[in-house]
Coordinates of C-alpha atoms (C1' of nucleotides) in Angstrom, one line a residue:
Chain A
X1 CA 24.2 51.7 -4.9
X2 CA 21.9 52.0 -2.3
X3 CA 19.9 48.7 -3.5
X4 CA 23.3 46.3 -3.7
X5 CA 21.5 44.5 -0.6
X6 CA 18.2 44.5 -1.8
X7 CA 18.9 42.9 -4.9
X8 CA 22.0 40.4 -3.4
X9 CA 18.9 39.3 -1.2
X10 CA 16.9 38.4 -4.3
X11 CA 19.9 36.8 -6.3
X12 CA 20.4 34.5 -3.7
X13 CA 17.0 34.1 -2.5
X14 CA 16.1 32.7 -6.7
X15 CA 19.3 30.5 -6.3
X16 CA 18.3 29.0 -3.0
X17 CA 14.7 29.0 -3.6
X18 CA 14.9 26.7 -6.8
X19 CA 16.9 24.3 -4.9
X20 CA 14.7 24.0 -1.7
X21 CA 11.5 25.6 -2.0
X22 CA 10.2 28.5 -0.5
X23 CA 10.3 26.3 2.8
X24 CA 13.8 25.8 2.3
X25 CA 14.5 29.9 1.9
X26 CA 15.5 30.5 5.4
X27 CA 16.8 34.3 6.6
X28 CA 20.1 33.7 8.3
X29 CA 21.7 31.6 5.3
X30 CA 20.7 33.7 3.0
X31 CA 22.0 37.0 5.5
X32 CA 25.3 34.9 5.8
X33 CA 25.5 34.7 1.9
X34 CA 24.5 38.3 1.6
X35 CA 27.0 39.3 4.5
X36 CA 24.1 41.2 6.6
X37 CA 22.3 39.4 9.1
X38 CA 19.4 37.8 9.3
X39 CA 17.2 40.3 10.8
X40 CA 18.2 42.7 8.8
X41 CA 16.5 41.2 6.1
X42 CA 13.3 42.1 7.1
X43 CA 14.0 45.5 6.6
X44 CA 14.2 45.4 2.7
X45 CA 11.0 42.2 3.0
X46 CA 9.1 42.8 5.9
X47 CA 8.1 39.0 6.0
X48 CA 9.0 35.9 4.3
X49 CA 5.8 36.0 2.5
X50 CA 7.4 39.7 0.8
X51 CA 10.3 38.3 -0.2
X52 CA 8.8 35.1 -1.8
X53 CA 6.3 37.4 -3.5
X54 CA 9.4 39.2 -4.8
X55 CA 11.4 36.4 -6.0
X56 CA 8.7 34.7 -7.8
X57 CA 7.8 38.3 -9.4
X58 CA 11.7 38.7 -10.7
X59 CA 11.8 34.9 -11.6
X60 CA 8.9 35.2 -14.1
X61 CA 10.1 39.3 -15.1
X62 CA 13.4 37.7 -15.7
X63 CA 11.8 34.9 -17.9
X64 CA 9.5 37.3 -19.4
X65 CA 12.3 39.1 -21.2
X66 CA 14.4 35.8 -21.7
X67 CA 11.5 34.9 -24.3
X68 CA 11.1 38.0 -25.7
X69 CA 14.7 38.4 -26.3
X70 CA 14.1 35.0 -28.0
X71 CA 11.6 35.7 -30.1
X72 CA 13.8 38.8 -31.0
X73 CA 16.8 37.3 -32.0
X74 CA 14.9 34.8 -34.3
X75 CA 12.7 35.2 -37.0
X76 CA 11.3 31.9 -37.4
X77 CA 8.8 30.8 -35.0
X78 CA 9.6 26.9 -35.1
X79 CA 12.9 28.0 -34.1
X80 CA 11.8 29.3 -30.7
X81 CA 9.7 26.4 -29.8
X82 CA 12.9 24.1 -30.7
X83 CA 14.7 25.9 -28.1
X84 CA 12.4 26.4 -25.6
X85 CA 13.5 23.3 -23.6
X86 CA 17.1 24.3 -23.2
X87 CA 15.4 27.1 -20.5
X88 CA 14.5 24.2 -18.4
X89 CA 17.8 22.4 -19.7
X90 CA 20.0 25.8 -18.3
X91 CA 18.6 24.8 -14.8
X92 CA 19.1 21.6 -14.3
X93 CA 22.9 22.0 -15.8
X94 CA 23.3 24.9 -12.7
X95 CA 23.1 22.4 -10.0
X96 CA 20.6 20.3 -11.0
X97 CA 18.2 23.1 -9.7
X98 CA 14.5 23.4 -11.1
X99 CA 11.8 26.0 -12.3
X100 CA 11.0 27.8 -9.2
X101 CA 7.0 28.0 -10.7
X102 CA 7.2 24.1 -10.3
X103 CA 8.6 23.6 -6.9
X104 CA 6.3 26.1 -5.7
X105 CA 3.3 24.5 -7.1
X106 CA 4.6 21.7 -5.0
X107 CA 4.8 24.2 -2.2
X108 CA 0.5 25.3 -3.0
X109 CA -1.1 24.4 0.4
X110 CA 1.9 26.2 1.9
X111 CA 2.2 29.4 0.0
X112 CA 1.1 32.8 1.2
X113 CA -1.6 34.8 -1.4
X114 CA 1.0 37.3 -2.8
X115 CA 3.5 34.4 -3.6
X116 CA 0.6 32.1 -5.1
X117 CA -0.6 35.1 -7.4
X118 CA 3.2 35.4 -8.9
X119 CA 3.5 31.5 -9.4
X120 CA 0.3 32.0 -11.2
X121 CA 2.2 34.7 -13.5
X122 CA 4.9 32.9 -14.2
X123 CA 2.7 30.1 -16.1
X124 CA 0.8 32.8 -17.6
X125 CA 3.5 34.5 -18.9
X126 CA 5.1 31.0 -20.7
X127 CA 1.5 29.9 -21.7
X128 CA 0.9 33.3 -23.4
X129 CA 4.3 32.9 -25.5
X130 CA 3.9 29.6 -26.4
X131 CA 0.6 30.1 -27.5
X132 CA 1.7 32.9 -29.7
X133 CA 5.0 31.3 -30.9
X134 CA 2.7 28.3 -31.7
X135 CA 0.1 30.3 -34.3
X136 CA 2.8 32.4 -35.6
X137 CA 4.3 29.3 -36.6
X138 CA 1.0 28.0 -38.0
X139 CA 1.3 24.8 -35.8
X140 CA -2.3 25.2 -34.1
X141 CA -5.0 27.4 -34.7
X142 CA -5.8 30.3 -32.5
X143 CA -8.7 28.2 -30.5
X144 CA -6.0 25.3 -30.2
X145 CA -2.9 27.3 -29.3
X146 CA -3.8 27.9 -25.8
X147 CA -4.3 24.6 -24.7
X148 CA -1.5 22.9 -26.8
X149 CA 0.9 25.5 -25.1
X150 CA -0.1 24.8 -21.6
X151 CA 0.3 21.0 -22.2
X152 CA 4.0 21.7 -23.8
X153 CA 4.7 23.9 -20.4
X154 CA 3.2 21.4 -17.8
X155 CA 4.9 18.6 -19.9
X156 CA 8.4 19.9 -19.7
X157 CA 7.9 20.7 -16.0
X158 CA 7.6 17.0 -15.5
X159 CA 10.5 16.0 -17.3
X160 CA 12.7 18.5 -15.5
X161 CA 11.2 17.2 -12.6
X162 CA 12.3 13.4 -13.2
X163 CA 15.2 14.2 -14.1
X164 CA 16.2 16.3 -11.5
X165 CA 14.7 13.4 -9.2
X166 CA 17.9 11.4 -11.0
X167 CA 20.0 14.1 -11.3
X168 CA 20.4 13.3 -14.9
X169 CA 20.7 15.4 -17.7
X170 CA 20.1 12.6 -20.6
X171 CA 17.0 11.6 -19.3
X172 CA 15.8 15.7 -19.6
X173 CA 17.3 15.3 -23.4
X174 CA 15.9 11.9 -23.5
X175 CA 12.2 13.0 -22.3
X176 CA 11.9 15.6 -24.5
X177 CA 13.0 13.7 -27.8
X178 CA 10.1 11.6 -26.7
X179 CA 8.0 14.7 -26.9
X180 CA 9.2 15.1 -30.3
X181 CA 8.5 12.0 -31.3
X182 CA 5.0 11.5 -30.0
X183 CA 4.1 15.1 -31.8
X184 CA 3.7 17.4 -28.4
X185 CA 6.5 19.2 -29.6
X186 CA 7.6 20.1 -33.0
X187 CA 10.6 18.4 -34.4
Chain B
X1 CA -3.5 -4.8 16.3
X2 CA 0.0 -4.6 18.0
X3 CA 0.4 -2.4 14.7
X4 CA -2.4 0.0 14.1
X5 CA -0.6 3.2 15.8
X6 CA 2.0 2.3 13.3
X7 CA -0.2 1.4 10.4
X8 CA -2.0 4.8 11.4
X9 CA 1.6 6.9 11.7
X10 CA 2.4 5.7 8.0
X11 CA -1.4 6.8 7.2
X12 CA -1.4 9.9 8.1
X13 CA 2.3 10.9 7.4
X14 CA 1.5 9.6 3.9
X15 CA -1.7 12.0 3.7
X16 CA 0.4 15.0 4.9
X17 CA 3.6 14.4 3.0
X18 CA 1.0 14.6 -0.1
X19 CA 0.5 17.6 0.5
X20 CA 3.4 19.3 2.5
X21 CA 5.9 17.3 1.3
X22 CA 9.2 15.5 3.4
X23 CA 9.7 18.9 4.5
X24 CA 6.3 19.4 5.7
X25 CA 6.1 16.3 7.8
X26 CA 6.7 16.7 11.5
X27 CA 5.9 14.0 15.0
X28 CA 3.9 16.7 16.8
X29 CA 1.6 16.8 14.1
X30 CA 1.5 13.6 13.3
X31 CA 1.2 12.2 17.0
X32 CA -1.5 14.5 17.6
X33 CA -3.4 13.4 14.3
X34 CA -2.5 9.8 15.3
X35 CA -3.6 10.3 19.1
X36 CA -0.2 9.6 21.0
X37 CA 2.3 12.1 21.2
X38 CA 5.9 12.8 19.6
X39 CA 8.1 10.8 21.2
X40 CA 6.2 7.8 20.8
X41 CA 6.7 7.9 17.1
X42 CA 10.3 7.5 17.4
X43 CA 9.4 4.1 19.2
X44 CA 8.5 2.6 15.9
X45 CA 10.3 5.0 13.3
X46 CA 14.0 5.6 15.0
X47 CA 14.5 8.9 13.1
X48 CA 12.2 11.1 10.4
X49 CA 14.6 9.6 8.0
X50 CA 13.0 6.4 8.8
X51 CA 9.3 7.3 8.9
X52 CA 10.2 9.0 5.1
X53 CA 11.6 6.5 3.4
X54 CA 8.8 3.6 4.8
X55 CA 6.4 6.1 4.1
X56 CA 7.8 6.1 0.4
X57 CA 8.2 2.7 0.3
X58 CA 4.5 2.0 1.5
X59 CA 3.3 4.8 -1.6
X60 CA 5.0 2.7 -4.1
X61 CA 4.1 -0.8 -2.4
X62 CA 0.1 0.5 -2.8
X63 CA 0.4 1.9 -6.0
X64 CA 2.1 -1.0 -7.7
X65 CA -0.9 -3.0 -6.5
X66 CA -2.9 -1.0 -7.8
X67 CA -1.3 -1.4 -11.2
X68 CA -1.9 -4.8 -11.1
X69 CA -5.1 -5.5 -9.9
X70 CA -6.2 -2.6 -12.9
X71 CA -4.8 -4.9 -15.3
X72 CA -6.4 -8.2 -13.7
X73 CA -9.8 -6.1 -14.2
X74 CA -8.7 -4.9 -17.8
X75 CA -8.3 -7.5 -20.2
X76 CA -7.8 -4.6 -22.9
X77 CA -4.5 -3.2 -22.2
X78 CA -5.8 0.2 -24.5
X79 CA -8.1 0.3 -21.6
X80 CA -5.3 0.2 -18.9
X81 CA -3.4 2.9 -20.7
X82 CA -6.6 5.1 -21.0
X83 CA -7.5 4.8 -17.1
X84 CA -3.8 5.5 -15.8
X85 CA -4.6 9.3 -16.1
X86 CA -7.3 8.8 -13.2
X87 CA -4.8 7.4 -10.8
X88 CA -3.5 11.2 -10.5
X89 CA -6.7 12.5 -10.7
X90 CA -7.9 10.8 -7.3
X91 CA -5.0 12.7 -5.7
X92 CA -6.2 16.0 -6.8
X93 CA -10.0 15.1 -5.7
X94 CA -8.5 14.4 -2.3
X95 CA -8.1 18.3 -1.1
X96 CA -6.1 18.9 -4.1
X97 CA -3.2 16.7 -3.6
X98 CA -0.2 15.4 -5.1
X99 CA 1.8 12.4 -6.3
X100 CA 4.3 12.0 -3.3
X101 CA 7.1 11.1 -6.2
X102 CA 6.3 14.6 -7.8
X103 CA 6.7 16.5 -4.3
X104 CA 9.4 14.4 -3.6
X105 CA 11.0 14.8 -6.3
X106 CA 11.6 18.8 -6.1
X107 CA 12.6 18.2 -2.6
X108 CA 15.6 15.9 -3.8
X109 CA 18.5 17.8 -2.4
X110 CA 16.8 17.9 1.1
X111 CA 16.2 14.1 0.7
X112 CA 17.5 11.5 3.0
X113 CA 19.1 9.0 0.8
X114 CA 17.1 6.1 2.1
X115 CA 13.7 8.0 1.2
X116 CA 15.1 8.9 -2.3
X117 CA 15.9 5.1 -3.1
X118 CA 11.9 4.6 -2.5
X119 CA 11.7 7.6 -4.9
X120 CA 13.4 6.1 -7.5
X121 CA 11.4 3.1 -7.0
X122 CA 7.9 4.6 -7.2
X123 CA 9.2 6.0 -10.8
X124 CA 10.5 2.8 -11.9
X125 CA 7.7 1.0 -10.8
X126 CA 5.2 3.2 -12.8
X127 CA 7.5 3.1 -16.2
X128 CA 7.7 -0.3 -16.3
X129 CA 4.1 -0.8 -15.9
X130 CA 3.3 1.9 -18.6
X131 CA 6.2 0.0 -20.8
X132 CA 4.7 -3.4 -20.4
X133 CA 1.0 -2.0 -21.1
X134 CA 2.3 -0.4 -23.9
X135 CA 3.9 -3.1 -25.7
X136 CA 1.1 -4.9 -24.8
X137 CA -1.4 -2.8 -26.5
X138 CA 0.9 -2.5 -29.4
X139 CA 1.1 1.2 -29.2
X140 CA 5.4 0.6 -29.0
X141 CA 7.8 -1.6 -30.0
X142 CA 9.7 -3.3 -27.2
X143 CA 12.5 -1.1 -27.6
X144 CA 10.9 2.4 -27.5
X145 CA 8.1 1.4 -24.6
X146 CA 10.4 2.5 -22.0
X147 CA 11.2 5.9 -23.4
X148 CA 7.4 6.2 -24.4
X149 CA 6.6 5.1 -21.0
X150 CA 8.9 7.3 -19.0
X151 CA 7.4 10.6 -21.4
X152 CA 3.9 9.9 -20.4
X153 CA 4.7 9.5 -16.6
X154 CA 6.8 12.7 -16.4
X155 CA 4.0 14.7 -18.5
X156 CA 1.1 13.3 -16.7
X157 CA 3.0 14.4 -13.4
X158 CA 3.8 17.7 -15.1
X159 CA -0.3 18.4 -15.8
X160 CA -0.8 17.1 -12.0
X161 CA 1.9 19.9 -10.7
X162 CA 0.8 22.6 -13.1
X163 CA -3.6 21.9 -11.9
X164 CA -2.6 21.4 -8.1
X165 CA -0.8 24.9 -8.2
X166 CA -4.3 26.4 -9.6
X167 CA -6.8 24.1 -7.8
X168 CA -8.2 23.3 -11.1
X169 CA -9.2 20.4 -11.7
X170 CA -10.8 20.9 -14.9
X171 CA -7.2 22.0 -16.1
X172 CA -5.9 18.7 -15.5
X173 CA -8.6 17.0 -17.6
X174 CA -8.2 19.7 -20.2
X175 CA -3.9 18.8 -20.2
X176 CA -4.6 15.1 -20.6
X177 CA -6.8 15.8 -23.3
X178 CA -4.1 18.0 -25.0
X179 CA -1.7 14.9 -24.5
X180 CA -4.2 12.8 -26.3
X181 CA -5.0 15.1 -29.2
X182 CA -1.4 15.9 -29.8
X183 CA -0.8 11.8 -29.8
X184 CA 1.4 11.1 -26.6
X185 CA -1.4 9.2 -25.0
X186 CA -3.6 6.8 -26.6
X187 CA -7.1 9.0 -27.2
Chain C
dA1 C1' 5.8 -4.1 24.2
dC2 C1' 4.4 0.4 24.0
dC3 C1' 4.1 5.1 25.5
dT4 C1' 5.2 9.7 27.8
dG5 C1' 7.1 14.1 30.2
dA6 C1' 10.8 16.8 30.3
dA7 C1' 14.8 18.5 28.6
dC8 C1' 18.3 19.6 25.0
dA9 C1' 20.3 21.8 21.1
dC10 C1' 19.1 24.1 17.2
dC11 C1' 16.9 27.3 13.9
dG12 C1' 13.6 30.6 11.6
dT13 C1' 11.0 34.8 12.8
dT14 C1' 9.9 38.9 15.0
dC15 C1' 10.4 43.4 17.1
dA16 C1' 12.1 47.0 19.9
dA17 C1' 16.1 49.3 20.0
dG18 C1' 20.4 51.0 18.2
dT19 C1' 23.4 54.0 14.9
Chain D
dA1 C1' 18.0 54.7 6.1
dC2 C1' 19.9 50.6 7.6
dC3 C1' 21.1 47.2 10.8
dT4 C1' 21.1 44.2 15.2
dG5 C1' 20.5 41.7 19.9
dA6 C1' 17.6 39.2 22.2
dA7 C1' 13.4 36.8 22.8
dC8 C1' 10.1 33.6 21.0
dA9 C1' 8.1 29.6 18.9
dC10 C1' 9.1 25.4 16.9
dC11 C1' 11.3 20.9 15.8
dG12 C1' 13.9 16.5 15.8
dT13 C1' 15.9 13.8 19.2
dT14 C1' 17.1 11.6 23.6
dC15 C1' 16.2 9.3 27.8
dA16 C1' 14.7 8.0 32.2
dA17 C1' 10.4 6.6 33.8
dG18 C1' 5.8 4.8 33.5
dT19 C1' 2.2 1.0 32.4

DNA sequence: ACCTGAACACCGTTCAAGT
DNA sequence: ACCTGAACACCGTTCAAGT
């Protein structure tokens, strides 16, 4: 395949990146993991700001078709939202690494254009399905949906980022049987 | 003032590490912003481990007064609870930045383990203030403040992460107004 | 007490050059 | 097409020396 490196570069750039940041991506570990080196990275991403760009693209592509996969598999609506959080759960159980859209909005101030705009996607793309999961389920009208979905994203992106600050998975599980309780998120 | 260069080293590095992060915090910056140059930092912070975790410690020193000089001023703790929202708003009017615990927090595997003590801290800090306001103002009993507490801190962070990573500061008032409506902040 | 120049070892990034 | 050596810029740290 003549892409094997290509897209060995991009599995361990996403693996890397949601540990340390697109600051922490550096070319000669990730050559060393590859089994290239370093320099020849820059001829599949001409720059770091490419390959960000790239991996943030995959990450919400990848996500993308996680949730539509979701929403295939189950018929009920309320369903999906109920398992929403384990996609925030899967990270933090693989290392205790986080949502690459949420360290990178950490990362704003230092983020070239092209990887901003993905970033940017990636909420999109979880806004948009939550807002639709959330009608379809009748849980908020259609002028509500958009801004009850965005407050259930940014909310569990804080509690995966406490936890991880612990490293502790009950306090994730915890959080978010808060959020039930309160009423963010359906029981 | 034998300590104003330190005083203005913590400053500074505290205002930069806001917005860049641990990661993002390096003496030839910092001297030059200071007026002094590199090496002279290390006379009063021995390594950037050092500077970190007293910078940390100073973030949650300040905002613990804060805290309490808001409820010396508030006699209503409904009131305290409704204002803590602006605490991370002021961060975002500054030039759009963050909660150092938030940044922090995604860097925790690049962490020394001095600063992420102070992390813990400023979290700890902020949850038992939200759980003593809370059970003050009624809205919990004593034994599901904490958890209450802890979901409102790690949402509120959440809405500051996801409105820093678009600018937007009308988003953040838009997310705490979601928390509100849906009932996990007192409206 | 407080600060600095100079040097060190290290590392990410780039680019001209290799095959 | 794919990869690399070597140079470059930068950073944390040290230390002898300066005031």
């Amino acid at each position: 395949m003549s892409s094997s490196a290509r897209e060995a570069i991009l599995a361990a750039a996403k693996r890397t990146a949601q540990a340390h940041g697109y600051g922490g991506l550096n070319f000669r570990d990730l050559a060393a993991e590859v089994g290239i080196k370093a320099a020849s990275i820059h001829y599949h991403f001409p720059s770091k700001a490419d390959l960000g760009a790239a991996v943030a693209r995959r990450y919400w592509e990848d996500t993308a078709a996680a949730l539509e996969s979701m929403l295939a598999e189950n018929s009920d609506p309320l369903r999906c939202l109920q398992r929403y959080p384990d996609i925030f759960r899967k990270a933090l159980e693989s290392g205790n690494r986080m949502c690459l859209h949420s360290f990178m909005a950490a990362e704003h101030d230092d983020l070239p254009d092209a990887v901003k705009q993905e970033v940017q996607t990636f909420a999109d793309v979880n806004v948009a399905w939550l807002s639709k999961v959330l009608s379809a389920a009748a849980l908020a009208g259609s002028e509500q949906s958009e801004g009850r979905a965005r407050a259930i994203f940014a909310a569990i992106a804080g509690a995966q980022l406490l936890a991880r600050s612990r490293s502790d998975l009950a306090l994730y599980d915890a959080l978010i049987a808060s959020y039930r309780a309160a009423g963010l998120l359906p029981a």
